[in-house]
Amino acid sequence: MNICIIGTGYVGLVTGTVFAELGNDVICVDKLSEKIAMLENGKMPIYEPGLEELVVRNRNEGRLSFTTDIKNAVENSEIIFICVNTPPKDDGETDLSFVKAAAKEVAKHMNGDKIIVNKSTVPVGTGDLVHNIVSENNPNNYDYHVVSNPEFLREGSAIHDALNPDRIVIGASKRQVAFRLLELYASLEAPILITDVNSAEIIKYASNAFLATKISFINSIADICEKVGADVEQVAKGMGHDQRIGRSFLNAGLGYGGSCFPKDVKSLIHTSSGLGNEFSLLKNVVDTNERRASHFVDMIKARFPDMKGKVFAVLGLAFKPNTDDMREAKSIEIIEALEKEGATVKAFDPIAMEATKAILPDVTCCNSSYEACEGADAMLLITEWREFKFLNLEKIKEAMNIPVIFDGRNLYDPARKRRLGFEYYSMGRGEWPKS
Ligand code: UDX
């Protein structure tokens, strides 16, 4: 099938590449010419494991191309995916200006019947909005259908998620249009759900908001555990065995960040309140999440009441492992708070060092965990990269000024760390430090 993807961000680039891998002819469009030039040269604008190899292969085999020429891309495609950015406004509302602009461009260049698919995460009602924009800008009255096909892939495992989805959701007003789109996914083994457009749009927000709720829930349980000396990991395990609950997304720690959960939860709160229903549960989810970084800093303060001149080694800066994405990363808030107290921060992240330099200019960027820990008064584990689990802790201990670990993601086993001679503090697992 001939497909056009508008927007080469995370969702657009991965979706386009995976459709090409599945045998379709895909043209990816972006208005940023530097990005298109990079992609044409086989260079990725984002770090995503496995992506480069797949892009290069499909490009070389002629199924994947990149362009800034939206007219040509629309004219040559039967199905057009809108995968543009939907950033948040200050009040939580989703800014749909890129979606609207894309819809207008598509309408302008239509040369026959088209299926227009919203893959960007967009609030309920956007399908109708796109429909109206296309209708107003479609002078030749070509037939078209607007479909919602939300994407559930995660950064860091995007290719795997796109090829092995938990479900495929297609919201369409006509079943035959949904079936046409389904042909694209025919070779994937996944449950398929065909709904109306509004329901598909809500499924995406409801899913992300529910996962965020699980995270804030377990973090509130972690707070209780800290007060009574219980272990939140044991609690999550005990809860997770109940099939109705499940163990995933019950990892207590510094809370959620990234480009999706923070904005999607706030957008759903905004949508709900616009309909006259205050979503107080979700407001509490946001509040709980926003307290996680300061809770961690308070824990460090309890051990180091005077931070002036203290040196902290920060391991992990990206909002989660396997990405260089710093959007809403907890590291930013934590490091800024420590620097405000007069501390110095030395940091290491396996991938996100470049991205960090621009955001946190006062941080000393190190080439390894060991270099970051050299002379440090404490090590702060912020992002649970796998390689941090296998550090040579004898070497780390020798390098540090004082062997103290604050583990914001419960990566390490407390008993083992203490046996090795570390003072060790984590989230919701035992004692609060004393100065
Ligand atoms: C999320 C959704 O999972 C995905 O379906 C959607 O398409 C986009 O948003 P992503 O933001 O890439 O994906 O990362 P995810 O793995 O879901 O983690 C989000 C945040 O939650 C991270 O900051 C992570 O550290 C945090 N998290 C996750 C926890 O704090 N605890 C957990 O148990 C799980």
GROMACS .gro file of C-alpha atoms and ligand atoms in nm:
model
  469
    1MET     CA    1   0.000   0.000   0.000
    2ASN     CA    2   0.117   0.359  -0.059
    3ILE     CA    3   0.139   0.547   0.267
    4CYS     CA    4   0.236   0.898   0.365
    5ILE     CA    5   0.345   0.986   0.717
    6ILE     CA    6   0.332   1.351   0.817
    7GLY     CA    7   0.577   1.428   1.100
    8THR     CA    8   0.901   1.239   1.165
    9GLY     CA    9   0.900   1.254   1.547
   10TYR     CA   10   0.901   0.939   1.759
   11VAL     CA   11   0.563   0.811   1.649
   12GLY     CA   12   0.589   0.914   1.283
   13LEU     CA   13   0.938   0.787   1.218
   14VAL     CA   14   0.889   0.455   1.395
   15THR     CA   15   0.543   0.397   1.243
   16GLY     CA   16   0.663   0.479   0.891
   17THR     CA   17   0.967   0.258   0.925
   18VAL     CA   18   0.765  -0.034   1.060
   19PHE     CA   19   0.505  -0.003   0.780
   20ALA     CA   20   0.792  -0.010   0.528
   21GLU     CA   21   0.934  -0.315   0.704
   22LEU     CA   22   0.593  -0.479   0.662
   23GLY     CA   23   0.623  -0.431   0.285
   24ASN     CA   24   0.447  -0.101   0.217
   25ASP     CA   25   0.575   0.199   0.020
   26VAL     CA   26   0.615   0.478   0.271
   27ILE     CA   27   0.695   0.847   0.222
   28CYS     CA   28   0.778   1.036   0.543
   29VAL     CA   29   0.727   1.412   0.529
   30ASP     CA   30   0.860   1.678   0.763
   31LYS     CA   31   0.884   2.053   0.719
   32LEU     CA   32   1.227   2.056   0.892
   33SER     CA   33   1.465   2.017   0.600
   34GLU     CA   34   1.768   1.947   0.828
   35LYS     CA   35   1.583   1.651   0.977
   36ILE     CA   36   1.494   1.515   0.634
   37ALA     CA   37   1.855   1.560   0.518
   38MET     CA   38   1.977   1.368   0.824
   39LEU     CA   39   1.735   1.084   0.760
   40GLU     CA   40   1.831   1.069   0.395
   41ASN     CA   41   2.189   1.022   0.510
   42GLY     CA   42   2.089   0.738   0.738
   43LYS     CA   43   2.135   0.949   1.057
   44MET     CA   44   1.866   0.938   1.324
   45PRO     CA   45   1.730   1.257   1.485
   46ILE     CA   46   1.646   1.055   1.799
   47TYR     CA   47   1.815   0.773   1.986
   48GLU     CA   48   1.602   0.460   1.964
   49PRO     CA   49   1.753   0.110   1.979
   50GLY     CA   50   1.729  -0.073   1.642
   51LEU     CA   51   1.578   0.220   1.452
   52GLU     CA   52   1.877   0.324   1.242
   53GLU     CA   53   1.935  -0.024   1.106
   54LEU     CA   54   1.571  -0.060   1.006
   55VAL     CA   55   1.553   0.286   0.845
   56VAL     CA   56   1.870   0.229   0.643
   57ARG     CA   57   1.764  -0.116   0.526
   58ASN     CA   58   1.415  -0.012   0.417
   59ARG     CA   59   1.550   0.300   0.250
   60ASN     CA   60   1.810   0.099   0.059
   61GLU     CA   61   1.546  -0.148  -0.048
   62GLY     CA   62   1.333   0.137  -0.183
   63ARG     CA   63   1.031   0.110   0.047
   64LEU     CA   64   1.104   0.415   0.263
   65SER     CA   65   1.175   0.773   0.154
   66PHE     CA   66   1.196   1.114   0.319
   67THR     CA   67   1.086   1.448   0.182
   68THR     CA   68   0.976   1.802   0.264
   69ASP     CA   69   0.740   1.795  -0.036
   70ILE     CA   70   0.400   1.726   0.120
   71LYS     CA   71   0.216   1.779  -0.210
   72ASN     CA   72   0.396   1.496  -0.382
   73ALA     CA   73   0.365   1.272  -0.074
   74VAL     CA   74  -0.013   1.323  -0.043
   75GLU     CA   75  -0.070   1.281  -0.416
   76ASN     CA   76   0.111   0.947  -0.418
   77SER     CA   77  -0.058   0.798  -0.111
   78GLU     CA   78  -0.385   0.628  -0.042
   79ILE     CA   79  -0.351   0.645   0.336
   80ILE     CA   80  -0.212   0.953   0.510
   81PHE     CA   81  -0.106   0.937   0.873
   82ILE     CA   82  -0.093   1.258   1.075
   83CYS     CA   83   0.183   1.204   1.332
   84VAL     CA   84   0.270   1.561   1.428
   85ASN     CA   85   0.354   1.703   1.767
   86THR     CA   86   0.066   1.784   2.003
   87PRO     CA   87   0.237   1.992   2.275
   88PRO     CA   88   0.060   2.104   2.592
   89LYS     CA   89  -0.053   2.462   2.656
   90ASP     CA   90   0.000   2.615   3.003
   91ASP     CA   91  -0.347   2.516   3.123
   92GLY     CA   92  -0.305   2.151   3.013
   93GLU     CA   93  -0.507   2.187   2.694
   94THR     CA   94  -0.353   2.012   2.393
   95ASP     CA   95  -0.222   2.249   2.128
   96LEU     CA   96  -0.365   2.121   1.802
   97SER     CA   97  -0.213   2.381   1.572
   98PHE     CA   98   0.023   2.132   1.402
   99VAL     CA   99  -0.261   1.884   1.351
  100LYS     CA  100  -0.481   2.154   1.202
  101ALA     CA  101  -0.203   2.274   0.972
  102ALA     CA  102  -0.136   1.917   0.855
  103ALA     CA  103  -0.506   1.857   0.786
  104LYS     CA  104  -0.523   2.173   0.578
  105GLU     CA  105  -0.217   2.077   0.376
  106VAL     CA  106  -0.357   1.728   0.311
  107ALA     CA  107  -0.689   1.873   0.195
  108LYS     CA  108  -0.516   2.121  -0.036
  109HIS     CA  109  -0.318   1.850  -0.214
  110MET     CA  110  -0.583   1.578  -0.242
  111ASN     CA  111  -0.597   1.437  -0.595
  112GLY     CA  112  -0.837   1.149  -0.527
  113ASP     CA  113  -1.004   0.956  -0.245
  114LYS     CA  114  -0.797   0.933   0.074
  115ILE     CA  115  -0.804   0.784   0.421
  116ILE     CA  116  -0.666   1.035   0.672
  117VAL     CA  117  -0.550   0.879   0.998
  118ASN     CA  118  -0.487   1.062   1.325
  119LYS     CA  119  -0.201   0.881   1.497
  120SER     CA  120  -0.092   1.178   1.705
  121THR     CA  121  -0.234   1.167   2.058
  122VAL     CA  122  -0.529   1.402   2.025
  123PRO     CA  123  -0.822   1.486   2.253
  124VAL     CA  124  -1.166   1.349   2.184
  125GLY     CA  125  -1.336   1.549   1.912
  126THR     CA  126  -1.022   1.599   1.703
  127GLY     CA  127  -1.144   1.352   1.440
  128ASP     CA  128  -1.445   1.579   1.378
  129LEU     CA  129  -1.221   1.885   1.374
  130VAL     CA  130  -0.992   1.732   1.112
  131HIS     CA  131  -1.297   1.623   0.913
  132ASN     CA  132  -1.426   1.982   0.906
  133ILE     CA  133  -1.088   2.130   0.813
  134VAL     CA  134  -1.051   1.888   0.522
  135SER     CA  135  -1.406   1.954   0.411
  136GLU     CA  136  -1.345   2.332   0.405
  137ASN     CA  137  -1.021   2.299   0.209
  138ASN     CA  138  -1.111   2.029  -0.042
  139PRO     CA  139  -1.221   2.226  -0.350
  140ASN     CA  140  -1.263   1.921  -0.576
  141ASN     CA  141  -1.480   1.738  -0.322
  142TYR     CA  142  -1.280   1.417  -0.326
  143ASP     CA  143  -1.411   1.146  -0.097
  144TYR     CA  144  -1.220   1.108   0.228
  145HIS     CA  145  -1.249   0.943   0.570
  146VAL     CA  146  -1.092   1.051   0.897
  147VAL     CA  147  -0.986   0.763   1.120
  148SER     CA  148  -0.833   0.747   1.467
  149ASN     CA  149  -0.557   0.488   1.509
  150PRO     CA  150  -0.375   0.568   1.836
  151GLU     CA  151  -0.019   0.451   1.887
  152PHE     CA  152   0.088   0.291   2.214
  153LEU     CA  153   0.462   0.246   2.158
  154ARG     CA  154   0.710   0.337   2.432
  155GLU     CA  155   1.039   0.517   2.385
  156GLY     CA  156   1.333   0.284   2.424
  157SER     CA  157   1.137  -0.017   2.296
  158ALA     CA  158   0.949   0.155   2.015
  159ILE     CA  159   1.031  -0.088   1.733
  160HIS     CA  160   0.945  -0.391   1.943
  161ASP     CA  161   0.621  -0.227   2.061
  162ALA     CA  162   0.517  -0.127   1.708
  163LEU     CA  163   0.577  -0.480   1.577
  164ASN     CA  164   0.424  -0.651   1.881
  165PRO     CA  165   0.135  -0.431   1.994
  166ASP     CA  166  -0.089  -0.537   2.284
  167ARG     CA  167  -0.382  -0.428   2.068
  168ILE     CA  168  -0.464  -0.235   1.754
  169VAL     CA  169  -0.737   0.024   1.791
  170ILE     CA  170  -0.913   0.167   1.489
  171GLY     CA  171  -1.182   0.429   1.528
  172ALA     CA  172  -1.378   0.481   1.208
  173SER     CA  173  -1.727   0.583   1.112
  174LYS     CA  174  -1.748   0.313   0.841
  175ARG     CA  175  -1.645  -0.050   0.890
  176GLN     CA  176  -1.510  -0.089   0.536
  177VAL     CA  177  -1.270   0.201   0.598
  178ALA     CA  178  -1.153   0.036   0.921
  179PHE     CA  179  -1.095  -0.290   0.732
  180ARG     CA  180  -0.890  -0.110   0.465
  181LEU     CA  181  -0.664   0.026   0.739
  182LEU     CA  182  -0.651  -0.313   0.907
  183GLU     CA  183  -0.484  -0.458   0.598
  184LEU     CA  184  -0.175  -0.266   0.704
  185TYR     CA  185  -0.162  -0.462   1.027
  186ALA     CA  186  -0.263  -0.798   0.882
  187SER     CA  187   0.071  -0.964   0.948
  188LEU     CA  188   0.085  -0.863   1.315
  189GLU     CA  189  -0.065  -1.090   1.574
  190ALA     CA  190  -0.263  -0.864   1.802
  191PRO     CA  191  -0.619  -0.821   1.922
  192ILE     CA  192  -0.806  -0.574   1.703
  193LEU     CA  193  -1.066  -0.335   1.823
  194ILE     CA  194  -1.282  -0.138   1.583
  195THR     CA  195  -1.467   0.149   1.745
  196ASP     CA  196  -1.618   0.486   1.666
  197VAL     CA  197  -1.368   0.772   1.632
  198ASN     CA  198  -1.441   0.934   1.970
  199SER     CA  199  -1.396   0.609   2.163
  200ALA     CA  200  -1.060   0.539   1.995
  201GLU     CA  201  -0.940   0.887   2.090
  202ILE     CA  202  -1.043   0.832   2.451
  203ILE     CA  203  -0.882   0.485   2.468
  204LYS     CA  204  -0.538   0.639   2.423
  205TYR     CA  205  -0.580   0.900   2.700
  206ALA     CA  206  -0.756   0.662   2.935
  207SER     CA  207  -0.473   0.409   2.896
  208ASN     CA  208  -0.194   0.656   2.965
  209ALA     CA  209  -0.383   0.817   3.253
  210PHE     CA  210  -0.453   0.478   3.408
  211LEU     CA  211  -0.085   0.378   3.390
  212ALA     CA  212   0.013   0.712   3.544
  213THR     CA  213  -0.242   0.646   3.819
  214LYS     CA  214  -0.080   0.310   3.896
  215ILE     CA  215   0.256   0.486   3.931
  216SER     CA  216   0.126   0.759   4.164
  217PHE     CA  217  -0.066   0.499   4.361
  218ILE     CA  218   0.241   0.287   4.431
  219ASN     CA  219   0.442   0.599   4.512
  220SER     CA  220   0.185   0.692   4.777
  221ILE     CA  221   0.213   0.339   4.914
  222ALA     CA  222   0.593   0.388   4.915
  223ASP     CA  223   0.546   0.693   5.139
  224ILE     CA  224   0.355   0.478   5.389
  225CYS     CA  225   0.622   0.207   5.368
  226GLU     CA  226   0.893   0.461   5.450
  227LYS     CA  227   0.708   0.573   5.762
  228VAL     CA  228   0.651   0.222   5.900
  229GLY     CA  229   0.966   0.045   5.779
  230ALA     CA  230   0.787  -0.175   5.523
  231ASP     CA  231   0.917  -0.262   5.174
  232VAL     CA  232   0.720  -0.127   4.877
  233GLU     CA  233   0.885  -0.380   4.643
  234GLN     CA  234   0.735  -0.664   4.845
  235VAL     CA  235   0.400  -0.486   4.851
  236ALA     CA  236   0.403  -0.439   4.470
  237LYS     CA  237   0.496  -0.803   4.423
  238GLY     CA  238   0.214  -0.915   4.652
  239MET     CA  239  -0.036  -0.691   4.471
  240GLY     CA  240   0.094  -0.787   4.128
  241HIS     CA  241   0.019  -1.157   4.171
  242ASP     CA  242  -0.348  -1.063   4.165
  243GLN     CA  243  -0.425  -1.093   3.794
  244ARG     CA  244  -0.678  -0.814   3.821
  245ILE     CA  245  -0.396  -0.578   3.922
  246GLY     CA  246  -0.075  -0.702   3.755
  247ARG     CA  247   0.282  -0.617   3.856
  248SER     CA  248   0.370  -0.378   3.572
  249PHE     CA  249   0.377  -0.002   3.631
  250LEU     CA  250   0.395  -0.056   4.005
  251ASN     CA  251   0.761   0.045   4.029
  252ALA     CA  252   0.790   0.304   4.302
  253GLY     CA  253   1.049   0.576   4.263
  254LEU     CA  254   1.080   0.928   4.132
  255GLY     CA  255   0.756   0.912   3.936
  256TYR     CA  256   0.676   0.948   3.568
  257GLY     CA  257   0.830   1.191   3.319
  258GLY     CA  258   0.872   1.196   2.942
  259SER     CA  259   0.679   1.344   2.656
  260CYS     CA  260   0.352   1.156   2.709
  261PHE     CA  261   0.227   1.084   3.060
  262PRO     CA  262   0.270   1.435   3.205
  263LYS     CA  263   0.097   1.605   2.912
  264ASP     CA  264  -0.166   1.338   2.846
  265VAL     CA  265  -0.286   1.324   3.206
  266LYS     CA  266  -0.320   1.703   3.216
  267SER     CA  267  -0.497   1.704   2.880
  268LEU     CA  268  -0.754   1.452   3.003
  269ILE     CA  269  -0.812   1.661   3.316
  270HIS     CA  270  -0.866   1.962   3.088
  271THR     CA  271  -1.107   1.773   2.860
  272SER     CA  272  -1.304   1.644   3.157
  273SER     CA  273  -1.332   1.980   3.322
  274GLY     CA  274  -1.440   2.136   2.991
  275LEU     CA  275  -1.730   1.890   2.999
  276GLY     CA  276  -1.823   1.997   3.352
  277ASN     CA  277  -1.664   1.698   3.532
  278GLU     CA  278  -1.368   1.772   3.759
  279PHE     CA  279  -1.138   1.469   3.734
  280SER     CA  280  -1.010   1.504   4.094
  281LEU     CA  281  -0.857   1.155   4.095
  282LEU     CA  282  -0.624   1.254   3.810
  283LYS     CA  283  -0.546   1.591   3.972
  284ASN     CA  284  -0.416   1.395   4.270
  285VAL     CA  285  -0.217   1.169   4.039
  286VAL     CA  286  -0.042   1.480   3.902
  287ASP     CA  287   0.017   1.630   4.251
  288THR     CA  288   0.161   1.305   4.381
  289ASN     CA  289   0.390   1.278   4.081
  290GLU     CA  290   0.506   1.637   4.111
  291ARG     CA  291   0.607   1.580   4.476
  292ARG     CA  292   0.843   1.289   4.398
  293ALA     CA  293   1.152   1.491   4.306
  294SER     CA  294   1.127   1.719   4.612
  295HIS     CA  295   1.067   1.415   4.832
  296PHE     CA  296   1.395   1.270   4.705
  297VAL     CA  297   1.576   1.600   4.764
  298ASP     CA  298   1.432   1.612   5.119
  299MET     CA  299   1.575   1.265   5.176
  300ILE     CA  300   1.920   1.385   5.067
  301LYS     CA  301   1.880   1.696   5.286
  302ALA     CA  302   1.800   1.480   5.588
  303ARG     CA  303   2.146   1.324   5.546
  304PHE     CA  304   2.326   1.640   5.431
  305PRO     CA  305   2.148   1.936   5.597
  306ASP     CA  306   2.419   2.170   5.469
  307MET     CA  307   2.480   2.096   5.102
  308LYS     CA  308   2.722   2.382   5.042
  309GLY     CA  309   3.038   2.241   4.889
  310LYS     CA  310   2.902   1.887   4.874
  311VAL     CA  311   2.966   1.691   4.556
  312PHE     CA  312   2.694   1.460   4.425
  313ALA     CA  313   2.739   1.198   4.155
  314VAL     CA  314   2.421   1.165   3.948
  315LEU     CA  315   2.383   0.842   3.750
  316GLY     CA  316   2.114   0.857   3.482
  317LEU     CA  317   1.968   1.177   3.336
  318ALA     CA  318   1.716   1.075   3.066
  319PHE     CA  319   1.351   1.043   3.173
  320LYS     CA  320   1.384   0.665   3.147
  321PRO     CA  321   1.646   0.412   3.028
  322ASN     CA  322   1.724   0.344   2.659
  323THR     CA  323   1.649   0.697   2.542
  324ASP     CA  324   1.826   1.033   2.530
  325ASP     CA  325   1.496   1.213   2.587
  326MET     CA  326   1.520   1.471   2.866
  327ARG     CA  327   1.161   1.593   2.843
  328GLU     CA  328   1.014   1.614   3.196
  329ALA     CA  329   1.313   1.415   3.323
  330LYS     CA  330   1.322   1.407   3.703
  331SER     CA  331   1.700   1.462   3.688
  332ILE     CA  332   1.645   1.826   3.587
  333GLU     CA  333   1.435   1.921   3.890
  334ILE     CA  334   1.658   1.728   4.131
  335ILE     CA  335   1.987   1.868   4.000
  336GLU     CA  336   1.854   2.225   3.993
  337ALA     CA  337   1.737   2.189   4.357
  338LEU     CA  338   2.076   2.053   4.469
  339GLU     CA  339   2.266   2.327   4.285
  340LYS     CA  340   2.041   2.588   4.449
  341GLU     CA  341   2.147   2.450   4.788
  342GLY     CA  342   2.513   2.505   4.692
  343ALA     CA  343   2.605   2.149   4.589
  344THR     CA  344   2.812   2.055   4.285
  345VAL     CA  345   2.684   1.785   4.051
  346LYS     CA  346   2.893   1.545   3.843
  347ALA     CA  347   2.676   1.337   3.613
  348PHE     CA  348   2.683   1.045   3.375
  349ASP     CA  349   2.420   0.900   3.142
  350PRO     CA  350   2.506   0.639   2.876
  351ILE     CA  351   2.325   0.833   2.601
  352ALA     CA  352   2.184   1.165   2.722
  353MET     CA  353   2.504   1.365   2.791
  354GLU     CA  354   2.474   1.587   2.482
  355ALA     CA  355   2.110   1.664   2.554
  356THR     CA  356   2.202   1.743   2.917
  357LYS     CA  357   2.471   2.002   2.839
  358ALA     CA  358   2.219   2.244   2.693
  359ILE     CA  359   1.966   2.198   2.974
  360LEU     CA  360   2.193   2.180   3.281
  361PRO     CA  361   2.499   2.393   3.196
  362ASP     CA  362   2.650   2.386   3.548
  363VAL     CA  363   2.669   2.008   3.568
  364THR     CA  364   3.011   1.848   3.521
  365CYS     CA  365   2.957   1.592   3.245
  366CYS     CA  366   3.154   1.272   3.302
  367ASN     CA  367   3.254   0.988   3.072
  368SER     CA  368   3.163   0.706   3.308
  369SER     CA  369   2.987   0.625   3.634
  370TYR     CA  370   3.328   0.579   3.797
  371GLU     CA  371   3.444   0.925   3.691
  372ALA     CA  372   3.121   1.077   3.824
  373CYS     CA  373   3.168   0.905   4.161
  374GLU     CA  374   3.532   1.020   4.201
  375GLY     CA  375   3.542   1.232   4.519
  376ALA     CA  376   3.160   1.233   4.553
  377ASP     CA  377   2.988   1.268   4.890
  378ALA     CA  378   2.695   1.061   4.764
  379MET     CA  379   2.578   0.880   4.454
  380LEU     CA  380   2.224   0.955   4.332
  381LEU     CA  381   2.068   0.695   4.102
  382ILE     CA  382   1.803   0.878   3.896
  383THR     CA  383   1.748   0.660   3.586
  384GLU     CA  384   1.768   0.282   3.609
  385TRP     CA  385   1.991   0.203   3.307
  386ARG     CA  386   2.075  -0.164   3.308
  387GLU     CA  387   2.450  -0.101   3.308
  388PHE     CA  388   2.421   0.072   3.649
  389LYS     CA  389   2.306  -0.255   3.799
  390PHE     CA  390   2.638  -0.417   3.710
  391LEU     CA  391   2.883  -0.153   3.831
  392ASN     CA  392   3.195  -0.260   4.017
  393LEU     CA  393   3.084  -0.132   4.355
  394GLU     CA  394   3.420  -0.189   4.524
  395LYS     CA  395   3.568   0.050   4.270
  396ILE     CA  396   3.282   0.297   4.320
  397LYS     CA  397   3.326   0.285   4.697
  398GLU     CA  398   3.698   0.350   4.673
  399ALA     CA  399   3.639   0.644   4.439
  400MET     CA  400   3.381   0.812   4.662
  401ASN     CA  401   3.452   1.053   4.944
  402ILE     CA  402   3.167   0.906   5.153
  403PRO     CA  403   3.001   0.580   5.036
  404VAL     CA  404   2.637   0.692   5.041
  405ILE     CA  405   2.381   0.588   4.779
  406PHE     CA  406   2.038   0.744   4.726
  407ASP     CA  407   1.858   0.510   4.487
  408GLY     CA  408   1.563   0.693   4.328
  409ARG     CA  409   1.450   0.387   4.129
  410ASN     CA  410   1.503   0.098   4.372
  411LEU     CA  411   1.755  -0.055   4.135
  412TYR     CA  412   1.973  -0.213   4.402
  413ASP     CA  413   1.922  -0.469   4.674
  414PRO     CA  414   1.945  -0.279   5.006
  415ALA     CA  415   2.093  -0.567   5.209
  416ARG     CA  416   2.367  -0.626   4.951
  417LYS     CA  417   2.461  -0.260   4.932
  418ARG     CA  418   2.485  -0.236   5.311
  419ARG     CA  419   2.694  -0.555   5.323
  420LEU     CA  420   2.935  -0.390   5.081
  421GLY     CA  421   2.971  -0.103   5.327
  422PHE     CA  422   2.744   0.156   5.166
  423GLU     CA  423   2.500   0.376   5.350
  424TYR     CA  424   2.201   0.306   5.128
  425TYR     CA  425   1.863   0.482   5.097
  426SER     CA  426   1.587   0.409   4.846
  427MET     CA  427   1.219   0.482   4.785
  428GLY     CA  428   0.970   0.317   5.017
  429ARG     CA  429   1.212   0.059   5.152
  430GLY     CA  430   1.297   0.123   5.512
  431GLU     CA  431   1.474   0.392   5.704
  432TRP     CA  432   1.480   0.766   5.637
  433PRO     CA  433   1.838   0.895   5.674
  434LYS     CA  434   1.968   1.081   5.980
  435SER     CA  435   2.232   1.354   5.957
  436UDX     C1  436   0.421   0.595   2.749
  436UDX     C2  437   0.323   0.477   2.730
  436UDX     O1  438   0.371   0.362   2.802
  436UDX     C3  439   0.306   0.446   2.583
  436UDX     O2  440   0.206   0.344   2.567
  436UDX     C4  441   0.261   0.572   2.509
  436UDX     O3  442   0.251   0.548   2.371
  436UDX     C5  443   0.360   0.686   2.533
  436UDX     O4  444   0.376   0.706   2.675
  436UDX     P1  445   0.687   0.627   2.745
  436UDX     O5  446   0.659   0.766   2.791
  436UDX     O6  447   0.781   0.605   2.634
  436UDX     O7  448   0.549   0.553   2.703
  436UDX     O8  449   0.747   0.546   2.870
  436UDX     P2  450   0.695   0.444   2.982
  436UDX     O9  451   0.781   0.325   2.978
  436UDX    O10  452   0.550   0.423   2.978
  436UDX    O11  453   0.733   0.526   3.115
  436UDX     C6  454   0.678   0.654   3.143
  436UDX     C7  455   0.732   0.708   3.273
  436UDX    O12  456   0.681   0.634   3.384
  436UDX     C8  457   0.886   0.700   3.286
  436UDX    O13  458   0.931   0.820   3.343
  436UDX     C9  459   0.909   0.585   3.381
  436UDX    O14  460   1.028   0.598   3.454
  436UDX    C10  461   0.787   0.596   3.471
  436UDX     N1  462   0.749   0.469   3.536
  436UDX    C11  463   0.706   0.364   3.459
  436UDX    C12  464   0.752   0.458   3.674
  436UDX    O15  465   0.790   0.552   3.746
  436UDX     N2  466   0.712   0.340   3.731
  436UDX    C13  467   0.668   0.235   3.659
  436UDX    O16  468   0.632   0.134   3.719
  436UDX    C14  469   0.666   0.246   3.518
   0.00000   0.00000   0.00000
